[in-house]
Each structure stands twice: as structure tokens, then as C-alpha cells.
PDB file of C-alpha atoms in Angstrom:
ATOM      1  CA  UNK L 165     -30.982   7.010   8.480  1.00 80.00           C
ATOM      2  CA  UNK L 166     -34.277   5.017   7.695  1.00 86.00           C
ATOM      3  CA  UNK L 167     -37.358   7.041   6.821  1.00 91.00           C
ATOM      4  CA  UNK L 168     -41.084   6.200   6.281  1.00 94.00           C
ATOM      5  CA  UNK L 169     -43.269   8.004   4.360  1.00 95.00           C
ATOM      6  CA  UNK L 170     -47.156   8.010   4.363  1.00 94.00           C
ATOM      7  CA  UNK L 171     -50.084   9.524   2.331  1.00 88.00           C
ATOM      8  CA  UNK L 172     -51.201  12.397   3.850  1.00 85.00           C
ATOM      9  CA  UNK L 173     -54.762  12.304   5.783  1.00 86.00           C
ATOM     10  CA  UNK L 174     -57.570  12.216   6.507  1.00 94.00           C
ATOM     11  CA  UNK L 175     -58.889   9.775   3.979  1.00 96.00           C
ATOM     12  CA  UNK L 176     -62.438   9.392   4.003  1.00 97.00           C
ATOM     13  CA  UNK L 177     -64.738   6.817   2.634  1.00 97.00           C
ATOM     14  CA  UNK L 178     -68.028   5.318   2.692  1.00 97.00           C
ATOM     15  CA  UNK L 179     -68.734   2.246   3.592  1.00 97.00           C
ATOM     16  CA  UNK L 180     -67.397  -0.801   1.398  1.00 97.00           C
ATOM     17  CA  UNK L 181     -65.283   1.440  -0.369  1.00 98.00           C
ATOM     18  CA  UNK L 182     -61.767   0.376  -1.150  1.00 98.00           C
ATOM     19  CA  UNK L 183     -58.880   1.209   1.005  1.00 97.00           C
ATOM     20  CA  UNK L 184     -55.326   1.975  -0.152  1.00 97.00           C
ATOM     21  CA  UNK L 185     -52.897   3.863   2.140  1.00 97.00           C
ATOM     22  CA  UNK L 186     -49.646   4.497   0.382  1.00 97.00           C
ATOM     23  CA  UNK L 187     -46.272   4.019   2.579  1.00 97.00           C
ATOM     24  CA  UNK L 188     -42.671   4.129   0.856  1.00 97.00           C
ATOM     25  CA  UNK L 189     -39.586   3.621   3.090  1.00 96.00           C
ATOM     26  CA  UNK L 190     -36.018   4.283   3.039  1.00 94.00           C
ATOM     27  CA  UNK L 191     -33.262   1.605   4.727  1.00 89.00           C
ATOM     28  CA  UNK L 192     -29.882   0.489   4.482  1.00 81.00           C
ATOM     29  CA  UNK L 193     -30.468  -3.005   4.510  1.00 77.00           C
ATOM     30  CA  UNK L 194     -33.437  -5.552   4.533  1.00 85.00           C
ATOM     31  CA  UNK L 195     -36.051  -4.054   6.856  1.00 91.00           C
ATOM     32  CA  UNK L 196     -39.190  -5.665   8.186  1.00 92.00           C
ATOM     33  CA  UNK L 197     -42.342  -3.726   7.174  1.00 95.00           C
ATOM     34  CA  UNK L 198     -44.975  -3.260   9.803  1.00 96.00           C
ATOM     35  CA  UNK L 199     -48.807  -1.742   9.945  1.00 97.00           C
ATOM     36  CA  UNK L 200     -49.998  -0.345  13.074  1.00 97.00           C
ATOM     37  CA  UNK L 201     -53.753   0.954  13.412  1.00 97.00           C
ATOM     38  CA  UNK L 202     -54.403   3.173  16.630  1.00 95.00           C
ATOM     39  CA  UNK L 203     -57.985   3.679  18.076  1.00 93.00           C
ATOM     40  CA  UNK L 204     -58.892   6.601  19.588  1.00 87.00           C
ATOM     41  CA  UNK L 205     -57.313   7.741  23.013  1.00 84.00           C
ATOM     42  CA  UNK L 206     -55.722   4.164  23.035  1.00 88.00           C
ATOM     43  CA  UNK L 207     -51.946   2.625  22.044  1.00 90.00           C
ATOM     44  CA  UNK L 208     -50.841   1.243  18.894  1.00 93.00           C
ATOM     45  CA  UNK L 209     -51.661  -2.773  17.809  1.00 95.00           C
ATOM     46  CA  UNK L 210     -50.251  -4.795  15.381  1.00 95.00           C
ATOM     47  CA  UNK L 211     -52.421  -4.934  12.338  1.00 97.00           C
ATOM     48  CA  UNK L 212     -50.079  -6.896   9.927  1.00 97.00           C
ATOM     49  CA  UNK L 213     -46.166  -7.258   9.324  1.00 95.00           C
ATOM     50  CA  UNK L 214     -43.769  -8.908   6.883  1.00 95.00           C
ATOM     51  CA  UNK L 215     -40.588  -9.499   6.807  1.00 91.00           C
ATOM     52  CA  UNK L 216     -38.737 -10.514   3.336  1.00 91.00           C
ATOM     53  CA  UNK L 217     -39.252  -9.035  -0.185  1.00 92.00           C
ATOM     54  CA  UNK L 218     -42.730 -10.046  -2.047  1.00 95.00           C
ATOM     55  CA  UNK L 219     -44.261 -11.376   1.414  1.00 96.00           C
ATOM     56  CA  UNK L 220     -47.895 -10.252   1.811  1.00 97.00           C
ATOM     57  CA  UNK L 221     -48.982  -9.629   5.418  1.00 97.00           C
ATOM     58  CA  UNK L 222     -53.088  -9.964   6.332  1.00 97.00           C
ATOM     59  CA  UNK L 223     -55.145  -9.273   8.943  1.00 97.00           C
ATOM     60  CA  UNK L 224     -58.910  -8.716   9.155  1.00 95.00           C
ATOM     61  CA  UNK L 225     -59.309  -8.277   5.572  1.00 97.00           C
ATOM     62  CA  UNK L 226     -56.274  -5.911   5.202  1.00 98.00           C
ATOM     63  CA  UNK L 227     -53.706  -6.921   3.169  1.00 98.00           C
ATOM     64  CA  UNK L 228     -49.678  -5.441   2.223  1.00 98.00           C
ATOM     65  CA  UNK L 229     -46.773  -6.783   0.269  1.00 98.00           C
ATOM     66  CA  UNK L 230     -43.837  -6.051   0.671  1.00 97.00           C
ATOM     67  CA  UNK L 231     -42.219  -4.654  -2.910  1.00 96.00           C
ATOM     68  CA  UNK L 232     -38.608  -4.158  -2.661  1.00 93.00           C
ATOM     69  CA  UNK L 233     -37.764  -2.945  -6.015  1.00 94.00           C
ATOM     70  CA  UNK L 234     -40.238   0.013  -5.602  1.00 95.00           C
ATOM     71  CA  UNK L 235     -39.562   0.162  -1.628  1.00 96.00           C
ATOM     72  CA  UNK L 236     -43.051   0.131  -0.851  1.00 97.00           C
ATOM     73  CA  UNK L 237     -45.294  -1.301   1.543  1.00 98.00           C
ATOM     74  CA  UNK L 238     -48.964  -0.096   0.739  1.00 98.00           C
ATOM     75  CA  UNK L 239     -52.180  -1.370   2.796  1.00 98.00           C
ATOM     76  CA  UNK L 240     -55.355  -2.342   1.052  1.00 98.00           C
ATOM     77  CA  UNK L 241     -58.718  -3.328   2.209  1.00 98.00           C
ATOM     78  CA  UNK L 242     -61.859  -4.231  -0.259  1.00 97.00           C
ATOM     79  CA  UNK L 243     -64.669  -2.919   1.444  1.00 96.00           C
ATOM     80  CA  UNK L 244     -64.189  -0.797   4.488  1.00 97.00           C
ATOM     81  CA  UNK L 245     -66.730  -0.804   7.695  1.00 97.00           C
ATOM     82  CA  UNK L 246     -67.502   2.224   9.889  1.00 96.00           C
ATOM     83  CA  UNK L 247     -65.178   0.408  12.581  1.00 96.00           C
ATOM     84  CA  UNK L 248     -62.199   0.516  10.265  1.00 97.00           C
ATOM     85  CA  UNK L 249     -61.923   4.218  11.751  1.00 97.00           C
ATOM     86  CA  UNK L 250     -58.524   5.024  13.132  1.00 96.00           C
ATOM     87  CA  UNK L 251     -55.056   5.860  12.346  1.00 95.00           C
ATOM     88  CA  UNK L 252     -52.875   3.741  10.737  1.00 97.00           C
ATOM     89  CA  UNK L 253     -48.703   3.718  11.098  1.00 96.00           C
ATOM     90  CA  UNK L 254     -46.472   2.415   8.727  1.00 97.00           C
ATOM     91  CA  UNK L 255     -43.292   1.179  10.552  1.00 95.00           C
ATOM     92  CA  UNK L 256     -39.768  -0.473   9.365  1.00 92.00           C
ATOM     93  CA  UNK L 257     -37.086  -2.075  11.616  1.00 89.00           C
ATOM     94  CA  UNK L 258     -33.785  -2.397   9.937  1.00 82.00           C
ATOM     95  CA  UNK L 259     -31.438  -5.003  11.353  1.00 73.00           C
ATOM     96  CA  UNK L 260     -28.757  -3.163   9.509  1.00 70.00           C
ATOM     97  CA  UNK L 261     -29.053  -0.214  11.289  1.00 68.00           C
ATOM     98  CA  UNK L 262     -26.859  -1.357  14.796  1.00 67.00           C
ATOM     99  CA  UNK L 263     -27.074   2.159  15.878  1.00 67.00           C
ATOM    100  CA  UNK L 264     -30.776   2.375  16.133  1.00 71.00           C
ATOM    101  CA  UNK L 265     -32.701  -0.877  17.701  1.00 77.00           C
ATOM    102  CA  UNK L 266     -35.877   0.354  17.598  1.00 87.00           C
ATOM    103  CA  UNK L 267     -38.999   0.638  15.231  1.00 90.00           C
ATOM    104  CA  UNK L 268     -39.295   3.817  12.697  1.00 91.00           C
ATOM    105  CA  UNK L 269     -42.565   5.146  12.085  1.00 93.00           C
ATOM    106  CA  UNK L 270     -44.510   7.140   9.371  1.00 94.00           C
ATOM    107  CA  UNK L 271     -46.520  10.323  10.246  1.00 93.00           C
ATOM    108  CA  UNK L 272     -49.673   8.299   9.764  1.00 94.00           C
ATOM    109  CA  UNK L 273     -52.622   8.395   8.179  1.00 95.00           C
ATOM    110  CA  UNK L 274     -56.256   9.116   9.792  1.00 95.00           C
ATOM    111  CA  UNK L 275     -58.580   7.062   8.146  1.00 97.00           C
ATOM    112  CA  UNK L 276     -62.743   8.128   8.404  1.00 97.00           C
ATOM    113  CA  UNK L 277     -65.960   5.465   7.243  1.00 97.00           C
ATOM    114  CA  UNK L 278     -68.980   7.000   6.934  1.00 96.00           C
ATOM    115  CA  UNK L 279     -72.031   4.607   6.570  1.00 95.00           C
TER     116      UNK L 279
ATOM    117  CA  UNK A  11     -53.178 -12.207  30.934  1.00 65.00           C
ATOM    118  CA  UNK A  12     -49.539 -10.326  29.505  1.00 73.00           C
ATOM    119  CA  UNK A  13     -49.479  -6.784  28.527  1.00 93.00           C
ATOM    120  CA  UNK A  14     -48.135  -3.558  29.229  1.00 96.00           C
ATOM    121  CA  UNK A  15     -49.566  -1.028  31.777  1.00 96.00           C
ATOM    122  CA  UNK A  16     -48.861   2.458  31.783  1.00 96.00           C
ATOM    123  CA  UNK A  17     -50.047   4.597  34.721  1.00 94.00           C
ATOM    124  CA  UNK A  18     -51.240   7.139  35.069  1.00 93.00           C
ATOM    125  CA  UNK A  19     -53.596   7.733  31.805  1.00 94.00           C
ATOM    126  CA  UNK A  20     -53.913  11.818  32.468  1.00 95.00           C
ATOM    127  CA  UNK A  21     -50.765  13.200  33.911  1.00 94.00           C
ATOM    128  CA  UNK A  22     -51.377  17.486  34.645  1.00 93.00           C
ATOM    129  CA  UNK A  23     -47.991  19.123  35.418  1.00 90.00           C
ATOM    130  CA  UNK A  24     -46.969  22.776  36.513  1.00 90.00           C
ATOM    131  CA  UNK A  25     -44.165  24.357  34.339  1.00 88.00           C
ATOM    132  CA  UNK A  26     -40.886  23.640  36.402  1.00 88.00           C
ATOM    133  CA  UNK A  27     -41.444  20.520  37.421  1.00 91.00           C
ATOM    134  CA  UNK A  28     -40.140  17.038  37.151  1.00 94.00           C
ATOM    135  CA  UNK A  29     -42.694  14.192  36.548  1.00 95.00           C
ATOM    136  CA  UNK A  30     -42.285  10.062  36.358  1.00 96.00           C
ATOM    137  CA  UNK A  31     -44.564   8.543  34.128  1.00 97.00           C
ATOM    138  CA  UNK A  32     -44.523   4.534  34.306  1.00 97.00           C
ATOM    139  CA  UNK A  33     -43.949   1.565  31.953  1.00 98.00           C
ATOM    140  CA  UNK A  34     -44.713  -2.094  33.453  1.00 97.00           C
ATOM    141  CA  UNK A  35     -44.470  -5.149  31.734  1.00 97.00           C
ATOM    142  CA  UNK A  36     -45.371  -9.012  32.295  1.00 96.00           C
ATOM    143  CA  UNK A  37     -44.430  -9.854  28.719  1.00 94.00           C
ATOM    144  CA  UNK A  38     -41.017 -11.341  29.609  1.00 93.00           C
ATOM    145  CA  UNK A  39     -39.581  -9.041  26.976  1.00 93.00           C
ATOM    146  CA  UNK A  40     -35.413  -7.454  26.681  1.00 92.00           C
ATOM    147  CA  UNK A  41     -36.731  -4.847  25.238  1.00 93.00           C
ATOM    148  CA  UNK A  42     -38.408  -1.515  25.941  1.00 94.00           C
ATOM    149  CA  UNK A  43     -39.395   1.753  24.435  1.00 95.00           C
ATOM    150  CA  UNK A  44     -40.644   5.012  24.969  1.00 97.00           C
ATOM    151  CA  UNK A  45     -41.913   7.146  22.355  1.00 96.00           C
ATOM    152  CA  UNK A  46     -43.758  10.615  22.115  1.00 96.00           C
ATOM    153  CA  UNK A  47     -47.070  11.769  19.343  1.00 94.00           C
ATOM    154  CA  UNK A  48     -47.810  14.750  18.960  1.00 92.00           C
ATOM    155  CA  UNK A  49     -50.658  15.455  16.253  1.00 82.00           C
ATOM    156  CA  UNK A  50     -49.334  14.888  12.655  1.00 74.00           C
ATOM    157  CA  UNK A  51     -46.019  14.064  13.532  1.00 78.00           C
ATOM    158  CA  UNK A  52     -46.459  10.190  13.781  1.00 86.00           C
ATOM    159  CA  UNK A  53     -44.070   8.533  16.796  1.00 92.00           C
ATOM    160  CA  UNK A  54     -40.877  10.166  17.724  1.00 94.00           C
ATOM    161  CA  UNK A  55     -38.267   7.577  19.739  1.00 93.00           C
ATOM    162  CA  UNK A  56     -37.342   9.094  23.216  1.00 96.00           C
ATOM    163  CA  UNK A  57     -35.292   5.996  24.435  1.00 96.00           C
ATOM    164  CA  UNK A  58     -34.829   2.644  24.126  1.00 94.00           C
ATOM    165  CA  UNK A  59     -33.210  -0.427  26.212  1.00 93.00           C
ATOM    166  CA  UNK A  60     -32.316  -3.877  24.960  1.00 90.00           C
ATOM    167  CA  UNK A  61     -31.403  -5.122  28.409  1.00 91.00           C
ATOM    168  CA  UNK A  62     -31.645  -4.348  32.233  1.00 94.00           C
ATOM    169  CA  UNK A  63     -28.660  -1.700  33.115  1.00 95.00           C
ATOM    170  CA  UNK A  64     -28.865  -0.704  29.963  1.00 93.00           C
ATOM    171  CA  UNK A  65     -30.544   2.090  27.663  1.00 94.00           C
ATOM    172  CA  UNK A  66     -29.988   4.448  24.486  1.00 93.00           C
ATOM    173  CA  UNK A  67     -31.040   7.667  23.192  1.00 95.00           C
ATOM    174  CA  UNK A  68     -33.138   8.231  20.717  1.00 93.00           C
ATOM    175  CA  UNK A  69     -34.392  10.887  18.431  1.00 91.00           C
ATOM    176  CA  UNK A  70     -35.320  13.304  20.940  1.00 95.00           C
ATOM    177  CA  UNK A  71     -33.999  12.525  23.975  1.00 96.00           C
ATOM    178  CA  UNK A  72     -33.163  15.895  25.290  1.00 96.00           C
ATOM    179  CA  UNK A  73     -34.960  17.154  28.771  1.00 96.00           C
ATOM    180  CA  UNK A  74     -35.747  13.328  29.293  1.00 97.00           C
ATOM    181  CA  UNK A  75     -34.431  10.676  31.748  1.00 97.00           C
ATOM    182  CA  UNK A  76     -34.868   6.811  32.125  1.00 98.00           C
ATOM    183  CA  UNK A  77     -33.932   3.745  34.191  1.00 97.00           C
ATOM    184  CA  UNK A  78     -33.937   0.176  34.270  1.00 97.00           C
ATOM    185  CA  UNK A  79     -33.043  -1.162  36.979  1.00 97.00           C
ATOM    186  CA  UNK A  80     -35.476  -4.447  36.333  1.00 96.00           C
ATOM    187  CA  UNK A  81     -36.464  -6.166  33.451  1.00 96.00           C
ATOM    188  CA  UNK A  82     -40.431  -5.029  34.202  1.00 97.00           C
ATOM    189  CA  UNK A  83     -40.128  -1.862  34.397  1.00 98.00           C
ATOM    190  CA  UNK A  84     -38.850   1.481  32.415  1.00 98.00           C
ATOM    191  CA  UNK A  85     -40.107   4.919  33.719  1.00 98.00           C
ATOM    192  CA  UNK A  86     -39.415   7.985  31.904  1.00 98.00           C
ATOM    193  CA  UNK A  87     -39.179  11.159  34.161  1.00 97.00           C
ATOM    194  CA  UNK A  88     -40.303  14.018  31.981  1.00 96.00           C
ATOM    195  CA  UNK A  89     -37.843  16.939  33.290  1.00 94.00           C
ATOM    196  CA  UNK A  90     -38.089  21.177  33.443  1.00 89.00           C
ATOM    197  CA  UNK A  91     -35.362  21.087  30.866  1.00 88.00           C
ATOM    198  CA  UNK A  92     -37.873  19.600  28.176  1.00 89.00           C
ATOM    199  CA  UNK A  93     -39.595  22.880  26.626  1.00 88.00           C
ATOM    200  CA  UNK A  94     -42.523  21.334  25.217  1.00 90.00           C
ATOM    201  CA  UNK A  95     -43.487  18.613  27.468  1.00 93.00           C
ATOM    202  CA  UNK A  96     -47.573  18.545  26.658  1.00 95.00           C
ATOM    203  CA  UNK A  97     -47.741  15.138  24.234  1.00 95.00           C
ATOM    204  CA  UNK A  98     -49.430  11.782  24.512  1.00 95.00           C
ATOM    205  CA  UNK A  99     -46.663   9.056  25.539  1.00 97.00           C
ATOM    206  CA  UNK A 100     -46.029   5.692  24.261  1.00 96.00           C
ATOM    207  CA  UNK A 101     -44.260   2.367  25.770  1.00 97.00           C
ATOM    208  CA  UNK A 102     -43.748  -0.513  23.846  1.00 95.00           C
ATOM    209  CA  UNK A 103     -41.410  -3.446  24.489  1.00 94.00           C
ATOM    210  CA  UNK A 104     -40.212  -6.510  21.719  1.00 92.00           C
ATOM    211  CA  UNK A 105     -38.187  -9.639  22.199  1.00 87.00           C
ATOM    212  CA  UNK A 106     -35.646  -7.560  21.287  1.00 70.00           C
ATOM    213  CA  UNK A 107     -32.608  -9.469  19.620  1.00 66.00           C
ATOM    214  CA  UNK A 108     -35.046 -10.124  16.578  1.00 69.00           C
ATOM    215  CA  UNK A 109     -36.553  -6.829  14.911  1.00 69.00           C
ATOM    216  CA  UNK A 110     -38.677  -8.660  12.971  1.00 70.00           C
ATOM    217  CA  UNK A 111     -40.974  -9.604  16.068  1.00 75.00           C
ATOM    218  CA  UNK A 112     -43.442  -6.934  16.573  1.00 85.00           C
ATOM    219  CA  UNK A 113     -43.290  -4.106  19.134  1.00 90.00           C
ATOM    220  CA  UNK A 114     -46.379  -4.358  21.522  1.00 93.00           C
ATOM    221  CA  UNK A 115     -47.713  -1.032  23.004  1.00 94.00           C
ATOM    222  CA  UNK A 116     -49.087   0.219  25.916  1.00 95.00           C
ATOM    223  CA  UNK A 117     -52.775   2.691  26.012  1.00 95.00           C
ATOM    224  CA  UNK A 118     -50.285   5.528  26.575  1.00 95.00           C
ATOM    225  CA  UNK A 119     -49.927   9.024  29.345  1.00 96.00           C
ATOM    226  CA  UNK A 120     -51.194  12.104  28.028  1.00 95.00           C
ATOM    227  CA  UNK A 121     -49.256  14.937  29.912  1.00 95.00           C
ATOM    228  CA  UNK A 122     -50.495  18.190  29.606  1.00 95.00           C
ATOM    229  CA  UNK A 123     -48.381  20.875  31.139  1.00 90.00           C
ATOM    230  CA  UNK A 124     -50.601  23.358  33.438  1.00 86.00           C
TER     231      UNK A 124
END
């Protein structure tokens, strides 16, 4: 079945450092890819998405590019802030998987940004 | 404002008791989902529903039950058969037919068995 693999955390960075969180996927078809963010004690919020190969999703300074050749969707930000401290989830939805009409999530990566 | 409301935010249950978690949405979404979150394990799909009066088991449906009598509501019952129910439960909804659209999440219910 489909799966998403994320780098393990926590990732600890100083403010203004460059961020990369790796995400790779396995899917039978051509999935849509998503990054969600979860702040402590809250639900998930969509951060960005990409629906086809070579698409770049971007929001709030975060970016991720859908790379079909490497089955990856790595999250990047050029300069992190303390307020970016949260858990980040990579997810996919696969229109070819008629037996599962729902998102599949990675295990999440906790980001801690120190002042 | 449109959104998803989960209640209660915190819930305590004695062993052997059933408990129902509420999830209501006013986004006019066809599809609704329940996920369970445990530390370090990401989100695991419990049940989902693409349309009223229909629902499907997810990856970890044992010990849970759902109903979808109204488009707006998708309650989850954690039964006494669920061996380890202490977790954070998240409800979500989406437009449904097009999986390229994102899911919207509620604020979650933290269930603790005492």
C-alpha cells in the first residue's frame, strides 16, 4: 500500500537557520502531496500542497517541490523563526487507490527553533 | 465561520465503558474522517465516510464504531473492546470526490482511560 516516510526528529535549529525536512513516498498512482503543521494541543493545518510532478507548493516562506523521479517532497524554509516550532506532517492522497479514499500520513517531524 | 468542531476537548473514561466523541462540520463537505494520533506514530486512519449513510474501515477500526446519519456529523464511539484507547483523536473533512483537495481538521479530543 501507499506510504510516507519522514526524517525523524526532533530537528533543533537556531533562529534564521535554513530548514529542510525530508519526505519520500510510495504510491501506486500519481498522488497529490501535502505538508500539514500541528502546533501544541491543536489539530492540523494545511501548510502547502502540490498535485502533479514538478509543482512547487509554497506558503509563509515554506516551499516543497513534487519530485516524481525521486518520489520526494522535501519541505524547506530559508530562515526559520521561533514561531515555526511545531510538528510537521507529510501526507499523500492517491486517486488510484480506490480502496482507500483518505490521506496517508508520515510519522511527523518535530521542529524546535531556539532564539 | 466555517469549520470543524470536536467535543469535548478532554475526555476521561473508566475501563470497560463506551464513550462517544463528537465531530460536526459546517463546510458542506461530503467526506469525513477519524484519525488517531499517538506520540511518534503520526496519524492512523480509523474510519472514513464519503457520503451520508455510508462509511468504510480504515487501518485500525477494531474497537471503534461510527455512524453518518447527517452530512454535518460523524460521531466516533470508542468501545470497551478497544484495548488501548488513550490517545489524541482528530476528525477531518474534505470535499470528498477530488482527492487533490485538502482535508480540514478539528482541534482534537484527548481521551484518557483512568
